[in-house]
Short mmCIF file of C-alpha atoms in Angstrom, two decimals:
data_model
loop_
_atom_site.label_atom_id
_atom_site.label_comp_id
_atom_site.label_asym_id
_atom_site.label_seq_id
_atom_site.Cartn_x
_atom_site.Cartn_y
_atom_site.Cartn_z
CA PRO A 34 -9.67 41.70 -26.90
CA VAL A 35 -6.04 42.50 -27.40
CA HIS A 36 -4.71 45.42 -25.40
CA ILE A 37 -1.97 47.31 -27.11
CA ILE A 38 0.29 49.41 -24.94
CA TYR A 39 1.64 52.45 -26.67
CA PHE A 40 4.93 53.76 -25.40
CA THR A 41 5.14 57.46 -25.98
CA ASN A 42 8.10 59.67 -25.28
CA ARG A 43 6.27 60.99 -22.23
CA ASN A 44 5.85 57.49 -20.77
CA ILE A 45 9.48 56.62 -21.43
CA ASN A 46 10.66 59.91 -19.91
CA ASN A 47 8.51 59.35 -16.81
CA PHE A 48 9.86 55.83 -16.43
CA TYR A 49 13.43 57.08 -16.85
CA ALA A 50 12.93 59.90 -14.32
CA LEU A 51 11.32 57.63 -11.71
CA SER A 52 13.98 54.96 -12.19
CA LYS A 53 16.72 57.53 -11.73
CA LYS A 54 15.00 58.91 -8.61
CA MET A 55 14.66 55.45 -7.07
CA LEU A 56 18.30 54.64 -7.84
CA PHE A 57 19.55 57.85 -6.20
CA GLU A 58 17.29 57.32 -3.17
CA TYR A 59 18.68 53.81 -2.79
CA ILE A 60 22.27 55.06 -3.07
CA TYR A 61 21.87 57.89 -0.57
CA SER A 62 19.99 55.65 1.88
CA ILE A 63 22.95 53.24 1.80
CA GLN A 64 25.37 56.13 2.32
CA TRP A 65 23.37 57.56 5.25
CA ARG A 66 23.04 54.10 6.78
CA GLY A 67 26.80 53.60 6.53
CA LEU A 68 27.46 56.97 8.13
CA ALA A 69 24.97 56.19 10.90
CA GLN A 70 26.66 52.88 11.66
CA VAL A 71 30.13 54.46 11.73
CA VAL A 72 28.94 57.20 14.09
CA GLU A 73 27.10 54.64 16.22
CA HIS A 74 30.26 52.54 16.56
CA GLU A 75 32.41 55.56 17.43
CA VAL A 76 29.91 56.76 20.06
CA ARG A 77 29.65 53.30 21.62
CA VAL A 78 33.44 52.92 21.81
CA SER A 79 33.82 56.43 23.23
CA ALA A 80 31.07 55.86 25.81
CA TYR A 81 32.60 52.54 26.86
CA ASP A 82 36.01 54.19 27.21
CA HIS A 83 34.47 56.98 29.27
CA ALA A 84 32.64 54.48 31.49
CA GLN A 85 35.94 52.64 32.08
CA ARG A 86 37.58 55.88 33.24
CA LEU A 87 34.84 56.78 35.73
CA GLY A 88 35.56 56.23 39.39
CA LEU A 89 34.45 53.11 41.22
CA SER A 90 32.23 55.15 43.54
CA TRP A 91 30.16 56.36 40.58
CA HIS A 92 29.62 52.78 39.37
CA GLU A 93 28.60 51.64 42.84
CA ASN A 94 25.79 54.24 42.92
CA GLN A 95 24.39 53.21 39.50
CA SER A 96 22.72 50.01 38.41
CA THR A 97 24.44 48.28 35.51
CA GLY A 98 21.20 47.60 33.66
CA ASN A 99 20.17 51.25 33.89
CA ILE A 100 23.49 52.50 32.47
CA THR A 101 23.39 49.98 29.65
CA ALA A 102 19.76 50.73 28.79
CA ILE A 103 20.32 54.49 28.70
CA LEU A 104 23.43 54.19 26.54
CA ASN A 105 21.79 51.71 24.19
CA ASP A 106 18.60 53.78 23.78
CA ASP A 107 20.46 57.04 23.22
CA VAL A 108 22.84 55.59 20.65
CA ASN A 109 19.97 53.87 18.82
CA GLN A 110 18.06 57.17 18.68
CA LEU A 111 21.13 58.85 17.23
CA GLU A 112 21.39 56.13 14.60
CA ARG A 113 17.70 56.48 13.69
CA PHE A 114 18.12 60.23 13.37
CA LEU A 115 21.10 59.85 11.06
CA ASN A 116 19.31 57.17 9.00
CA ASN A 117 16.13 59.18 8.42
CA GLY A 118 15.93 62.59 10.04
CA MET A 119 19.13 64.24 8.89
CA ASN A 120 18.45 63.62 5.22
CA GLN A 121 14.88 64.92 5.54
CA ILE A 122 16.09 68.08 7.30
CA ILE A 123 18.62 68.72 4.54
CA GLN A 124 15.97 68.18 1.85
CA VAL A 125 13.52 70.57 3.53
CA ILE A 126 16.15 73.28 3.98
CA VAL A 127 17.48 73.05 0.42
CA SER A 128 14.01 72.92 -1.17
CA THR A 129 12.81 75.85 0.97
CA ILE A 130 15.80 77.98 -0.03
CA CYS A 131 15.46 77.11 -3.73
CA ILE A 132 11.71 77.76 -3.77
CA GLY A 133 12.27 81.01 -1.85
CA PHE A 134 14.81 82.24 -4.41
CA ILE A 135 12.48 81.36 -7.27
CA PHE A 136 9.57 83.04 -5.50
CA PHE A 137 11.54 86.24 -4.89
CA TYR A 138 12.82 86.18 -8.48
CA ILE A 139 9.31 85.91 -9.94
CA SER A 140 7.58 88.45 -7.66
CA PRO A 141 9.52 90.11 -4.83
CA ILE A 142 6.49 92.00 -3.50
CA ILE A 143 4.23 88.96 -3.19
CA ALA A 144 7.12 86.90 -1.79
CA SER A 145 7.76 89.56 0.86
CA ILE A 146 4.10 89.58 1.83
CA ALA A 147 4.12 85.77 2.05
CA VAL A 148 7.28 85.65 4.19
CA LEU A 149 6.27 88.50 6.50
CA PRO A 150 4.12 86.43 8.93
CA VAL A 151 6.72 83.64 9.35
CA PRO A 152 8.42 85.15 12.45
CA ILE A 153 5.00 85.72 14.03
CA ILE A 154 4.06 82.09 13.36
CA PHE A 155 7.31 80.90 14.97
CA ALA A 156 6.75 83.07 18.06
CA VAL A 157 3.15 81.91 18.49
CA SER A 158 4.09 78.25 18.00
CA PHE A 159 6.87 78.43 20.62
CA PHE A 160 4.47 80.15 23.05
CA PHE A 161 1.80 77.47 22.64
CA GLN A 162 4.37 74.67 22.70
CA LYS A 163 5.59 75.81 26.12
CA LYS A 164 2.02 76.27 27.34
CA PHE A 165 1.02 72.84 26.01
CA SER A 166 4.02 71.10 27.59
CA ILE A 167 3.11 72.62 30.98
CA SER A 168 -0.48 71.42 30.53
CA VAL A 169 0.69 67.90 29.70
CA GLN A 170 2.96 67.84 32.75
CA CYS A 171 0.06 68.95 34.97
CA PHE A 172 -2.15 66.26 33.44
CA ILE A 173 0.47 63.57 34.08
CA ILE A 174 0.81 64.67 37.72
CA PHE A 175 -2.99 64.66 38.08
CA VAL A 176 -3.23 61.11 36.67
CA GLU A 177 -0.41 59.89 38.94
CA LEU A 178 -2.11 61.40 41.99
CA TRP A 179 -5.47 59.94 40.97
CA MET A 180 -3.95 56.45 40.59
CA ILE A 181 -2.63 56.49 44.19
#
């Protein structure tokens, strides 16, 4: 049997929209990657300059491998954040603000009721995050003592 593919305006518009989205995602990923590499280079040069200016007594108390590993890991984490995280944070903030404006425009009363528990949720999450981090630290100490 012969399968005929019908191209409707809807299919063409979907293809056009997805192509445009992929093109813009590719362009902004290149731009963020370029920014991340420029920042990474500047931080590495600045850190090297700072390390050169430190006193000899400081360098004698530190191991060279430890200094290099810490600097390398921190700068790589900064680069990863600029490659991925910064763009995602900007997208979440902008989309939240836009959706919030639309929500308040359509129904201010319902939007107010929906936004009302947000500060309570933040307070509860910070409380449990602190409590959980203390529990994890206690568990790590327990495991270390048990391994001795």
